[in-house]
Every structure is written in structure tokens, then in C-alpha cells.
Tab-separated table of C-alpha atoms and ligand atoms in Angstrom:
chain	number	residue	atom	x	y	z
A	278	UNK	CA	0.000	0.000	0.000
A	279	UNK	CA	2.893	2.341	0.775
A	280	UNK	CA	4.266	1.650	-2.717
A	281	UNK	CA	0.687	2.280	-4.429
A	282	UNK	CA	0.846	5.564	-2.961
A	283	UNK	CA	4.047	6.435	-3.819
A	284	UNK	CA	3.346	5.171	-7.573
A	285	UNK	CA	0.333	6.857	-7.349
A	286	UNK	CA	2.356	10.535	-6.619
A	287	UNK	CA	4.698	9.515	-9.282
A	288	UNK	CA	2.062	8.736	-12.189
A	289	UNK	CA	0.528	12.448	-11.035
A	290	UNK	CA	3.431	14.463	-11.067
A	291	UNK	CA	4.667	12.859	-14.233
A	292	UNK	CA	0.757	14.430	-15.687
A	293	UNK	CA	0.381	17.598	-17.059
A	294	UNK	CA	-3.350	17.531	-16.534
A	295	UNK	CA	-5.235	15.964	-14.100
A	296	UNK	CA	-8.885	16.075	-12.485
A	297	UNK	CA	-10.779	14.684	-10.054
A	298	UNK	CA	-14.350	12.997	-9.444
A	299	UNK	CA	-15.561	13.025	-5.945
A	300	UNK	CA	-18.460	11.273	-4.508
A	301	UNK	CA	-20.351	10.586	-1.003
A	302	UNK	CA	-17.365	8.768	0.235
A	303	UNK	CA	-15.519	11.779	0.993
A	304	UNK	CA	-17.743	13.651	2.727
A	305	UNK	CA	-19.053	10.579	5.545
A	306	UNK	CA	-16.149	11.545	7.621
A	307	UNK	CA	-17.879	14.925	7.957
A	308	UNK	CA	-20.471	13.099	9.113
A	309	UNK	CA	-23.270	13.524	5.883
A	310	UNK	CA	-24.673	10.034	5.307
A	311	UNK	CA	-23.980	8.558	2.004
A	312	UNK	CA	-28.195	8.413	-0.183
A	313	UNK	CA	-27.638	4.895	-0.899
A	314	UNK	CA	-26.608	1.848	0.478
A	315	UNK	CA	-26.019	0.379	4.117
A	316	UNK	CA	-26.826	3.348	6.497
A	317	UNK	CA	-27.933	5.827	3.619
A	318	UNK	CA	-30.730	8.633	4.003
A	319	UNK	CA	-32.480	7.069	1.415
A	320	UNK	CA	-32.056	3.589	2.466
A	321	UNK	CA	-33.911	4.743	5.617
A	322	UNK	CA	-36.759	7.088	4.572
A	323	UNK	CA	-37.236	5.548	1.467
A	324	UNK	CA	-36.132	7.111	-1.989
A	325	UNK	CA	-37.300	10.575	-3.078
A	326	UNK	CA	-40.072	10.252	-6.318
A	327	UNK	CA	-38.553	9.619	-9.486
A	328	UNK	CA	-40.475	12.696	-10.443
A	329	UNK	CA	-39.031	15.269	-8.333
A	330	UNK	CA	-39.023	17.840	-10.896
A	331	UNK	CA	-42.180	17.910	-12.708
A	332	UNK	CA	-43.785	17.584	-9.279
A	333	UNK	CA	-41.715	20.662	-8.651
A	334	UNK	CA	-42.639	22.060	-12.080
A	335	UNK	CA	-46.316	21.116	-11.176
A	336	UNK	CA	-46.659	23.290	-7.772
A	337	UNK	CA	-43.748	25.445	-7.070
A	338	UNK	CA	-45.598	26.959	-4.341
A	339	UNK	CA	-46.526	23.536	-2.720
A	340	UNK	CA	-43.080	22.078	-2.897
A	341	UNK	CA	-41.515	25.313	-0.669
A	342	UNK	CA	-44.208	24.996	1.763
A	343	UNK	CA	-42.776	21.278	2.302
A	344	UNK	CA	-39.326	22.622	2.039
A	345	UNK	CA	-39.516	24.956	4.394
A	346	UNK	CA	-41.186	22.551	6.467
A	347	UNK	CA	-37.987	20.267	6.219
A	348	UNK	CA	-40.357	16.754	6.191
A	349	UNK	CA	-38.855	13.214	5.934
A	350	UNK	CA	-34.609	13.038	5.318
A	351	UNK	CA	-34.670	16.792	3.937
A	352	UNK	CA	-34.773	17.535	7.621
A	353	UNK	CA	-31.477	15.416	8.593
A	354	UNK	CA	-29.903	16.303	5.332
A	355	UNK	CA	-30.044	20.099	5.748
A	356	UNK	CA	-29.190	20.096	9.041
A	357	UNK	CA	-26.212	18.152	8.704
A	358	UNK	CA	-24.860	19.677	5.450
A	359	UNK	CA	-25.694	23.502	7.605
A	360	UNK	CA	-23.079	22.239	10.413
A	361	UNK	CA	-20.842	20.136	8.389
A	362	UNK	CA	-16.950	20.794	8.115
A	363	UNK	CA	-14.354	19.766	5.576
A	364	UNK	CA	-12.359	16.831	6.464
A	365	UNK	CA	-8.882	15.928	5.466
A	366	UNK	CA	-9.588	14.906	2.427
A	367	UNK	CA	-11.260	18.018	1.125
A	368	UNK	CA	-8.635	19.953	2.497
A	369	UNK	CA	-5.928	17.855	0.344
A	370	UNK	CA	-7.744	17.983	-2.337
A	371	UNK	CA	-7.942	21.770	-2.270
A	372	UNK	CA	-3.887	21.873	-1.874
A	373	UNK	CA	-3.575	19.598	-4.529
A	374	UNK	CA	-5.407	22.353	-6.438
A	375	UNK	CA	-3.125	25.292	-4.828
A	376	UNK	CA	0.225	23.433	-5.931
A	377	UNK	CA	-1.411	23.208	-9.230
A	378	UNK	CA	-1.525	19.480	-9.773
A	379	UNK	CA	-5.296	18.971	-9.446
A	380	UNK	CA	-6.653	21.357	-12.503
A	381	UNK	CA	-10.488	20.775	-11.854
A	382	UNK	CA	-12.927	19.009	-9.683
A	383	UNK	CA	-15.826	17.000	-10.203
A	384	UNK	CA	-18.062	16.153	-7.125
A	385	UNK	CA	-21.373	14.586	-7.067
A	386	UNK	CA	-21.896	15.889	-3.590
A	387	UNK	CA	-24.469	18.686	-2.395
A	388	UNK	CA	-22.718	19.675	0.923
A	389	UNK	CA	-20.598	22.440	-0.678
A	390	UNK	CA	-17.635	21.060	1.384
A	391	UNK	CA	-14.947	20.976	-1.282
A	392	UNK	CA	-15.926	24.986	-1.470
A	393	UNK	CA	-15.439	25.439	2.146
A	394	UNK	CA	-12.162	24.006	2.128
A	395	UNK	CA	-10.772	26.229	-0.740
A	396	UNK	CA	-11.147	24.110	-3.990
A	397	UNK	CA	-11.618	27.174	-6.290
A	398	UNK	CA	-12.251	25.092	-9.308
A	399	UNK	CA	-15.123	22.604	-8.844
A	400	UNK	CA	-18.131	21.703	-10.944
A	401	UNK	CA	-20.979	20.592	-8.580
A	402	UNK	CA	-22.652	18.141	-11.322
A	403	UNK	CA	-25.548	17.245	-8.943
A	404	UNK	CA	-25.332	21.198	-7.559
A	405	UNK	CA	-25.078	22.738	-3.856
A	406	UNK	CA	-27.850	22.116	-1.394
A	407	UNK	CA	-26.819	25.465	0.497
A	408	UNK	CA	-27.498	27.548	-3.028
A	409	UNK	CA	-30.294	28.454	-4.986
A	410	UNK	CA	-30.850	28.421	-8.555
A	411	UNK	CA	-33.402	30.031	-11.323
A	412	UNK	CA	-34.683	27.606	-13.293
A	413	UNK	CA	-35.578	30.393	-16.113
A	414	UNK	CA	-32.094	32.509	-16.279
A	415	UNK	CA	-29.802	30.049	-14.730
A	416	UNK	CA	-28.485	32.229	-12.051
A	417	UNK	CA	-27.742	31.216	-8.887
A	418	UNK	CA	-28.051	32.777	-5.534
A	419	UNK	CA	-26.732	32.285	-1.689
A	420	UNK	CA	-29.569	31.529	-0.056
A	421	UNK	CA	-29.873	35.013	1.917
A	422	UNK	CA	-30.324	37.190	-0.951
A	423	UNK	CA	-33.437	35.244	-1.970
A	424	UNK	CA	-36.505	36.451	0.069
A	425	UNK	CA	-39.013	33.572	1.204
A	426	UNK	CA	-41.995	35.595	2.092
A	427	UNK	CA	-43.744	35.285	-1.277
A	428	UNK	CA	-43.642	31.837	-2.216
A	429	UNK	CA	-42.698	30.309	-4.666
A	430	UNK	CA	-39.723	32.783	-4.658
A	431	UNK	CA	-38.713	34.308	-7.864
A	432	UNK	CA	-35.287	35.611	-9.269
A	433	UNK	CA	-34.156	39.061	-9.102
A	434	UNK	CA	-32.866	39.291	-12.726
A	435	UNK	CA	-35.474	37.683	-14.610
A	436	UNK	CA	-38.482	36.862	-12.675
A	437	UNK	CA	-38.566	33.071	-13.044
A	438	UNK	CA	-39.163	30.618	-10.458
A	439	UNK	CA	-35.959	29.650	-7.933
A	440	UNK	CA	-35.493	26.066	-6.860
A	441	UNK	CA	-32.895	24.765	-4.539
A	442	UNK	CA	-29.624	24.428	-6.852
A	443	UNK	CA	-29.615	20.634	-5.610
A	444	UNK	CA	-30.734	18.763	-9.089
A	445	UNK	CA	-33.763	16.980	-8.473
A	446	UNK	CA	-34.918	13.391	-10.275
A	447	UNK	CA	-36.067	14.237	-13.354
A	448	UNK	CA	-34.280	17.716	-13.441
A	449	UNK	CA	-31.694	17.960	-16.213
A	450	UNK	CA	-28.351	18.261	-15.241
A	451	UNK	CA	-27.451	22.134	-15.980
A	452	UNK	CA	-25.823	22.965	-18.922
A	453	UNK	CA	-23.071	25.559	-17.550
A	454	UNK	CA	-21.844	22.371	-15.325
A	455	UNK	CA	-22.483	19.353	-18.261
A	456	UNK	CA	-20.092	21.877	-20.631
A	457	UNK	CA	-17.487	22.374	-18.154
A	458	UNK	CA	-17.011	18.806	-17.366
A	459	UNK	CA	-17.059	17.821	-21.318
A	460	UNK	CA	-13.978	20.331	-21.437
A	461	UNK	CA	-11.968	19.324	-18.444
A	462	UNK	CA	-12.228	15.811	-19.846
A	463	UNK	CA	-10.876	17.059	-23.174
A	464	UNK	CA	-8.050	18.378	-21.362
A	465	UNK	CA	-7.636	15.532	-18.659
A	466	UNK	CA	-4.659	12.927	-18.804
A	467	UNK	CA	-6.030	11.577	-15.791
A	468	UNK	CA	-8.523	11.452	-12.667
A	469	UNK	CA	-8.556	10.360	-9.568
A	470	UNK	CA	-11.623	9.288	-7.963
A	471	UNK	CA	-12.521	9.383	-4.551
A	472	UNK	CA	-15.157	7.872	-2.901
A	473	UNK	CA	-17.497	7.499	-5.499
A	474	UNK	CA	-18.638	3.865	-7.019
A	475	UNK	CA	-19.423	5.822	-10.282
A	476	UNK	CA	-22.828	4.517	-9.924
A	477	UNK	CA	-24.784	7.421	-11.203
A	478	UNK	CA	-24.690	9.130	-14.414
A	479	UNK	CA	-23.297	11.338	-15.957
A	480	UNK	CA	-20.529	10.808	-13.285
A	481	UNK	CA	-20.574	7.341	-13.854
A	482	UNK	CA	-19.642	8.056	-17.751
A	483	UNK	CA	-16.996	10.051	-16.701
A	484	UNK	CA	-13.607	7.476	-15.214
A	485	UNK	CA	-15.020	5.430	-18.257
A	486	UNK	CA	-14.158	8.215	-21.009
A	487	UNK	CA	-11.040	8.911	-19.447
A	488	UNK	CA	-9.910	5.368	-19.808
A	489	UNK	CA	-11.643	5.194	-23.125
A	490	UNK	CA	-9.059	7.665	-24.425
A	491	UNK	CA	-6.335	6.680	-22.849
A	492	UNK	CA	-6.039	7.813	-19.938
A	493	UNK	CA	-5.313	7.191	-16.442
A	494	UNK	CA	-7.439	6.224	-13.491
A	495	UNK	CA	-6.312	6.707	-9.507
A	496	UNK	CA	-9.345	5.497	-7.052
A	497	UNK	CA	-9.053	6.122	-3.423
A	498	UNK	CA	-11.993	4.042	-1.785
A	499	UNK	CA	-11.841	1.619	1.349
A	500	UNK	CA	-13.895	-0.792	-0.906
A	501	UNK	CA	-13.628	-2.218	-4.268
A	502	UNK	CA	-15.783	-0.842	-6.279
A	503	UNK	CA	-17.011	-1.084	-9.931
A	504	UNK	CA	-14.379	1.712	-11.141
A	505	UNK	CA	-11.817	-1.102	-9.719
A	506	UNK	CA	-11.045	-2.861	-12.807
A	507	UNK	CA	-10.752	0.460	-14.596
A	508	UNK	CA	-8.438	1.435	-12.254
A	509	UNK	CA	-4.491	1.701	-13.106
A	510	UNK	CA	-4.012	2.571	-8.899
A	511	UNK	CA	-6.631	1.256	-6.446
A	512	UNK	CA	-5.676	3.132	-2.899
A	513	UNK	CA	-8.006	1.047	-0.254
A	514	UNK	CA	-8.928	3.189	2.753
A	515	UNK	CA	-10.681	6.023	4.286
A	516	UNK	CA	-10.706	9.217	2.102
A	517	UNK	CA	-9.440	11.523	4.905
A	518	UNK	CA	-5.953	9.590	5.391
A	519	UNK	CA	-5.317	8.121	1.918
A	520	UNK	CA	-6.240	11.370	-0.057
A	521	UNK	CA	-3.623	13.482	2.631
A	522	UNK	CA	-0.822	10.902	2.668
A	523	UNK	CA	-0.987	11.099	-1.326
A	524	UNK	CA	-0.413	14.849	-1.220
A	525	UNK	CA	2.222	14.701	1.340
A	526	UNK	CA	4.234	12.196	-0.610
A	527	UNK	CA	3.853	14.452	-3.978
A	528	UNK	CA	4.930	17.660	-1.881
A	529	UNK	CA	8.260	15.521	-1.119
A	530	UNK	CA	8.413	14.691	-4.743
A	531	UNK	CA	8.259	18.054	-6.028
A	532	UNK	CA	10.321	19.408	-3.343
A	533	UNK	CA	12.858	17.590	-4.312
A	534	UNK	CA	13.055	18.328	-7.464
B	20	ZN	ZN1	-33.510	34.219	-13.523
């Protein structure tokens, strides 16, 4: 394991462009609960309607009344993502970025912890539960400057309707984040992925187009996972000491250089 590490610092500093795909796994030692599997939100309270959207679409006003309300695993999720910190691992991954290794960020997660740790450049495919989003204009808002008192709340530049940025079932991905992941994977020799089984799409599409082409795969995960036989370097073990010993070792490596 040592070695893998080591090889795994090697194969990244020998890159001239590398990016990253993050999933739940990094964020449970912050203490958010992965949405599926053994001890997920969803595996408790039941998965969300496949519909989420149009039902959205449907009654705006209705679906902030609940929201507001914070009924079933919303509850639990926004109050854990509200007090939630950045672990190790996020905090790694944002030096990676600072020493210029790590060139972009992909995360699947909604807890805006990559953000709060100082990763700069970071497409949020799945979006940020903390932020808010017109779903006419695009824009998106901290939650503060939107006023709740007329519901459903509409956007300051355009009028249109403002959802949570989180992308609901149903809700297309949106197109500012789809296009910036297309062209970091243009440019990407390589990715590592952390904690992420590459389950869902369009994530799931994206360690497989890397390899497609060529390139390089690094997964840091304490289990195997589906990505494993993708994977040039499989680091087995919990986000928040793999991810930091990985950076430490390519600090040395570029140090002494
Ligand atoms: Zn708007």
C-alpha cells in the first residue's frame, strides 16, 4: 500500500493535466450520510419520487411549503450539510489544487464542502444544497439574498421561479456544469476518484471516457468498487488519510526536485 501511494504521486506528477471525481465517500467523515446503500438517508426514509421535478414544475408553491417545512430526510440532510466541516480529504484535495496538480474538480456531492475548504475550481454536477438556482435565467443565488416571504420565490434578474440548486430526479443536469465537465475531460490525462462507485450518471460516464481515451485512473476508496477494474491505482482506505498521505508524498516529490 505504501508503494501504491508512492506510484500513485509519481504517475501524477509525471501528468500535465489531471482532475478529479468526488463522490459521497468523501464527505461521511464529515459526518453527511452517504443516499444509498447500508446506512444511507435514502435507504432509511425511502427514496425521493422519481419525479421530483415535474412535481416541482407542477406546484412550485406547494413544494416550498414542504421545504420549508424540512419533512422526511430533507430535515437530517439540511441540518447536517448547515453544520458540516471539511475533512482531510477536502482539504488535500484543495492543496492539490493550490500546488497546481489537481486542474479541476468533479463532485457529485451537495454539501458544498470541497468549497469550504478552498477548492476554487469545482463543478458541482448534482449542484449545492446550500445555493439556490433560477430555473428560467440560470443564475444562482446564496440563499440570503433570496426572500421567502412570497412563495414560490422568484429571481431578481429575470423573474422566473428559484429552486434549490440541488438537481432533483427528473431535473436535467445544468448545462453551464455538463459543458465544463465535457472540457476538463478534453483536457484531462487523468482522474482520480474518490469515494465514489461511479454509480450514477453522468458521473458514472466520466472514469469510463477517461480510460476510453487513454487515460489514467487513480481510485481512493476503502472498498472495491465497480471503477476497480478500470483502475491503473486502487488506494483502499478512508478518504481523509489516503487522499492526505498522497499529497504529502507528492509535496516531497516536487520538493525535491
Ligand atoms: Zn432568472
Amino acid at each position: 500500500m505504501p508503494q501504491d501511494i508512492d506510484k500513485a504521486a509519481e504517475r501524477l506528477v509525471k501528468a500535465n493535466y489531471v482532475i478529479a471525481l468526488t463522490g459521497a465517500g468523501i464527505s461521511v467523515e464529515s459526518g453527511i450520510r452517504p443516499f444509498r446503500g447500508p446506512g444511507g438517508l435514502w435507504t432509511e426514509y425511502g427514496e425521493p419520487p422519481m419525479d421530483g421535478y415535474q412535481r416541482f414544475l407542477a406546484d412550485p408553491k406547494g413544494h416550498w411549503e414542504q421545504r420549508i417545512k424540512r419533512v422526511g430526510y430533507a430535515k437530517e440532510l439540511y441540518e447536517t450539510i448547515e453544520k458540516a466541516k471539511p475533512n482531510p480529504a477536502h482539504h488535500a484535495l484543495a492543496e492539490l489544487e493550490r500546488i497546481g496538480v489537481l486542474k479541476y474538480l468533479i463532485t457529485q456531492n451537495v454539501d458544498n464542502l470541497h468549497l469550504a475548504a478552498g477548492s476554487e475550481k469545482v463543478a458541482q454536477i448534482h449542484g449545492n444544497m446550500l445555493k439556490m438556482r433560477c430555473i428560467k435565467c440560470g443564475s444562482r443565488y446564496e440563499q440570503e439574498e433570496i426572500s421567502l416571504e412570497t412563495l414560490p420565490p422568484t429571481c431578481p434578474k429575470c423573474g422566473g421561479i428559484i429552486k434549490g440548486d440541488g438537481v432533483m430526479f427528473g431535473e436535467p443536469i445544468p448545462l453551464d456544469v455538463l459543458e465544463v465537465c465535457e472540457r476538463e475531460m478534453d483536457r484531462s490525462e487523468g482522474m482520480i476518484c474518490v469515494g465514489t462507485s461511479a454509480f450514477v450518471y453522468p458521473a458514472a460516464g466520466f472514469p469510463r471516457e477517461i480510460k476510453r481515451r487513454g487515460g489514467f485512473l487513480i481510485e481512493v476508496d476503502p472498498r472495491e468498487t465497480e471503477l476497480t477494474p478500470l483502475c491503473d491505482i486502487s488506494l483502499r482506505g478512508k478518504a481523509a488519510e489516503i487522499v492526505p498521505q498522497l499529497v504529502s508524498k507528492l509535496r516531497d516529490i516536487l520538493k525535491s526536485k
